[in-house]
mmCIF file of C-alpha atoms in Angstrom:
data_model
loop_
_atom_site.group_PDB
_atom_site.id
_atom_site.type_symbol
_atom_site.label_atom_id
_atom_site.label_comp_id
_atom_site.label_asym_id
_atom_site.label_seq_id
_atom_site.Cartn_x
_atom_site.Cartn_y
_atom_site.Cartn_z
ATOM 1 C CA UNK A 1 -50.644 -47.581 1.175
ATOM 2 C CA UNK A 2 -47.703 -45.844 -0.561
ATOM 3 C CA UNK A 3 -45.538 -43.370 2.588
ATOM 4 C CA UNK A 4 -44.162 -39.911 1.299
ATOM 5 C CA UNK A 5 -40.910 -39.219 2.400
ATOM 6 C CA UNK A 6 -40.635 -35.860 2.676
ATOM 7 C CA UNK A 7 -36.836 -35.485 3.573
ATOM 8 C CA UNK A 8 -36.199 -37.322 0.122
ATOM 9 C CA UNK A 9 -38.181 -35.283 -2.004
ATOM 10 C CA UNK A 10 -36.322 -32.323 -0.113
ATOM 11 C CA UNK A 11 -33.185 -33.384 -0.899
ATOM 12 C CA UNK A 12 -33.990 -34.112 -4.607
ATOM 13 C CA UNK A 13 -35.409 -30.715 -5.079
ATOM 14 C CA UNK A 14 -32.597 -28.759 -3.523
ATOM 15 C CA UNK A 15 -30.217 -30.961 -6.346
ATOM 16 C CA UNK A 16 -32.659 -29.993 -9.048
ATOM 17 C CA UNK A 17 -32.124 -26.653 -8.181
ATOM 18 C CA UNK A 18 -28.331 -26.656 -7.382
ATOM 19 C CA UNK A 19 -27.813 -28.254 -11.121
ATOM 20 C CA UNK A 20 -29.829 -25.792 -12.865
ATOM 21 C CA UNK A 21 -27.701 -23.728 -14.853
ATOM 22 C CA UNK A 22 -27.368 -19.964 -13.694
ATOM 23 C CA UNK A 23 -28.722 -17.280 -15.636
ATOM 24 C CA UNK A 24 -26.643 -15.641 -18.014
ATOM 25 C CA UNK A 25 -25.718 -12.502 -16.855
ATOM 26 C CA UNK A 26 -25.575 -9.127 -19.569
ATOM 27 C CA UNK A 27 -22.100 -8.043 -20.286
ATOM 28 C CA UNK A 28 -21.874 -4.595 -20.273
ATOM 29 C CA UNK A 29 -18.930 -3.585 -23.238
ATOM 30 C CA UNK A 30 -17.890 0.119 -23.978
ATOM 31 C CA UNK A 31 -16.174 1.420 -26.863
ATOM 32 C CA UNK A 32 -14.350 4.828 -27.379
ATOM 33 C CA UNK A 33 -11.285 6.585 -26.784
ATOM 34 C CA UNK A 34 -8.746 5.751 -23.624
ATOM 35 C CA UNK A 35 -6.189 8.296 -22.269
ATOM 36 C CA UNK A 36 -3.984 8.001 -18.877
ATOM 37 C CA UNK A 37 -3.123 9.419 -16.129
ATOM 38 C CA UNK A 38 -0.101 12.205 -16.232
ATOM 39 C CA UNK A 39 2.762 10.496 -14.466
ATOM 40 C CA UNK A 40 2.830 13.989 -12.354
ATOM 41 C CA UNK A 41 -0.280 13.325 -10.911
ATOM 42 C CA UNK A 42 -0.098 12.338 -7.324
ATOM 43 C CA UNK A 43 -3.862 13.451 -5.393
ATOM 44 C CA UNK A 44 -6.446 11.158 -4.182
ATOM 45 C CA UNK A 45 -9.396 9.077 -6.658
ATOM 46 C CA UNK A 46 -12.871 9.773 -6.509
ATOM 47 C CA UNK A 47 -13.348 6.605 -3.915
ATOM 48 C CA UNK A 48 -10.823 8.395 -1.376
ATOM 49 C CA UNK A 49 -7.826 5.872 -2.601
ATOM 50 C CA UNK A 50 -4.664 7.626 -3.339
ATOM 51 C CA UNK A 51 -3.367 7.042 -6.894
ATOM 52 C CA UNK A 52 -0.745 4.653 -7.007
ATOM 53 C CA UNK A 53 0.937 4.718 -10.680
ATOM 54 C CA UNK A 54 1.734 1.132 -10.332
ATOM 55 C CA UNK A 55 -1.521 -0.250 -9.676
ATOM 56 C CA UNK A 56 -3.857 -1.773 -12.366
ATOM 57 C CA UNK A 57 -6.677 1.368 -12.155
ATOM 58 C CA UNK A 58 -9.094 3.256 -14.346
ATOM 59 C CA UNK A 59 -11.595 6.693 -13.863
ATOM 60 C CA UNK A 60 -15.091 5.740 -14.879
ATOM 61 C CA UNK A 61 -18.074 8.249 -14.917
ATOM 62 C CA UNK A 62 -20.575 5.248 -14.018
ATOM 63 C CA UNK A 63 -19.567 2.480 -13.203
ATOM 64 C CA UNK A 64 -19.299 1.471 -9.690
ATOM 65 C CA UNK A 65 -15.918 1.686 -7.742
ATOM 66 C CA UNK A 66 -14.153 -2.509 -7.683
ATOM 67 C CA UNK A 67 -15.689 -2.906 -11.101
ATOM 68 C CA UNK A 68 -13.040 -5.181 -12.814
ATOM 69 C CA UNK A 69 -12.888 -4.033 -16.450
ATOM 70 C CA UNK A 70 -10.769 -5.690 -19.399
ATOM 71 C CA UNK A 71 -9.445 -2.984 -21.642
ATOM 72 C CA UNK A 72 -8.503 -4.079 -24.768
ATOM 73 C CA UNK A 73 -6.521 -1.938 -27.472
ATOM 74 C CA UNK A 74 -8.455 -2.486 -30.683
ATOM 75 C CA UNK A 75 -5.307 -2.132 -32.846
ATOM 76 C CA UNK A 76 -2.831 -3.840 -30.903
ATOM 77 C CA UNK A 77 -5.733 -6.396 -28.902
ATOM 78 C CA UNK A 78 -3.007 -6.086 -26.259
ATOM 79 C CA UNK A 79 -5.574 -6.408 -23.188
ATOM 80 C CA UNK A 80 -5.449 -5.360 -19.155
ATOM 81 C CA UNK A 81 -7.798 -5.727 -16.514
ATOM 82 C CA UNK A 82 -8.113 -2.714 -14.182
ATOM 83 C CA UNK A 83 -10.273 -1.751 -11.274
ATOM 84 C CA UNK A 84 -12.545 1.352 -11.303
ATOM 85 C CA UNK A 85 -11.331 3.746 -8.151
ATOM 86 C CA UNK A 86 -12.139 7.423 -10.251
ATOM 87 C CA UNK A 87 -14.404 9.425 -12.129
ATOM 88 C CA UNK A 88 -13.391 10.352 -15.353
ATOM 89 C CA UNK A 89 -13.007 11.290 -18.237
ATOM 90 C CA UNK A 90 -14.306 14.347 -18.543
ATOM 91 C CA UNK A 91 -13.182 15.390 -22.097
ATOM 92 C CA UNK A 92 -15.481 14.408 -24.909
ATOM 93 C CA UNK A 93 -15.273 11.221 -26.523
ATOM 94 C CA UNK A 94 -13.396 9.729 -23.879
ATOM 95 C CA UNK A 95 -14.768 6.588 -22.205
ATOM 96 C CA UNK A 96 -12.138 5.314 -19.363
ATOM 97 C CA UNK A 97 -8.639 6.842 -18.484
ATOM 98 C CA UNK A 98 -6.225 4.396 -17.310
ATOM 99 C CA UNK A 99 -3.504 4.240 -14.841
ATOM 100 C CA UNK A 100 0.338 5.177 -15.824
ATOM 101 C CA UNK A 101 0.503 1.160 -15.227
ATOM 102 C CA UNK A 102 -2.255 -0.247 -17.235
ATOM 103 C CA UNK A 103 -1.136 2.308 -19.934
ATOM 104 C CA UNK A 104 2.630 0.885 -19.852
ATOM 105 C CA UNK A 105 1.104 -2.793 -20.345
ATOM 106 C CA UNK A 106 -0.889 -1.496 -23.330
ATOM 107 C CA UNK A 107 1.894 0.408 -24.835
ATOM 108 C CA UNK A 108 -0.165 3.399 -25.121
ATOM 109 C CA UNK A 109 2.253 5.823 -23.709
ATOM 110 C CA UNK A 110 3.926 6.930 -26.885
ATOM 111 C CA UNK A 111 0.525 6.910 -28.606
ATOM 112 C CA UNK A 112 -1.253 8.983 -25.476
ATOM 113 C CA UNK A 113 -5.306 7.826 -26.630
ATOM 114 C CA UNK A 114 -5.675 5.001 -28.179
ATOM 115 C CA UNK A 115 -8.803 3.214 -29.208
ATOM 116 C CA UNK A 116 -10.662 0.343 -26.824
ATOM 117 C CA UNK A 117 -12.947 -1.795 -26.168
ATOM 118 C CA UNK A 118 -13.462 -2.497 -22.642
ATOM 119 C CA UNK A 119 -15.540 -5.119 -21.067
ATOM 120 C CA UNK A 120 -17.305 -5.565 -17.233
ATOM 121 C CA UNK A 121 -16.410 -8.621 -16.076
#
């Protein structure tokens, strides 16, 4: 008479399931126009943060506040990675303003809107 171990067959399905790969997940990517954030700007964001110039930030009309996004330019494909804290833009066209500090690192400032791609990581 064969005995089942039950504790075994446990333990082998809880590896089975550990090692099976995860799901892909969608990545959600946006294209459009990027401005930033007047340097005279001082008030609070949408998610009650004050806006600190030198943090890596962006205005988002939908996506949730702590999304990490990587902006890229599409001429330049100089890239940052900000964190959603505002609503915005509201102008037409527009699909993310940045921070006075993500725009310095993308070397938008003399340019004002550039063109991006930005991706939810």
């Amino acid at each position: 008479m064969i005995r089942w171990d039950w504790t075994a067959t446990g333990v082998a399905l809880a590896c089975l399931f550990a090692a099976a790969p995860a799901q892909p997940h969608s990545t959600k990517q946006i294209s459009g126009i990027a401005a930033y954030y007047s340097s005279d700007y001082h008030g609070r964001t949408a998610s009650g943060e004050r806006y600190d110039p030198k943090k890596f930030t962006c205005a988002h009309l939908t996506l949730p506040f702590g999304t990490r996004v990587l902006v890229t330019d599409t001429r330049t494909r100089r890239s940052v990675v900000v964190t959603v804290n505002d609503r915005g833009p509201f102008n037409k066209g527009r699909v993310i303003d940045l921070s006075l500090a993500a725009a310095k690192e993308l070397h938008m400032l003399g340019r004002g809107l550039i063109r991006v791609t930005a991706v939810v990581q």
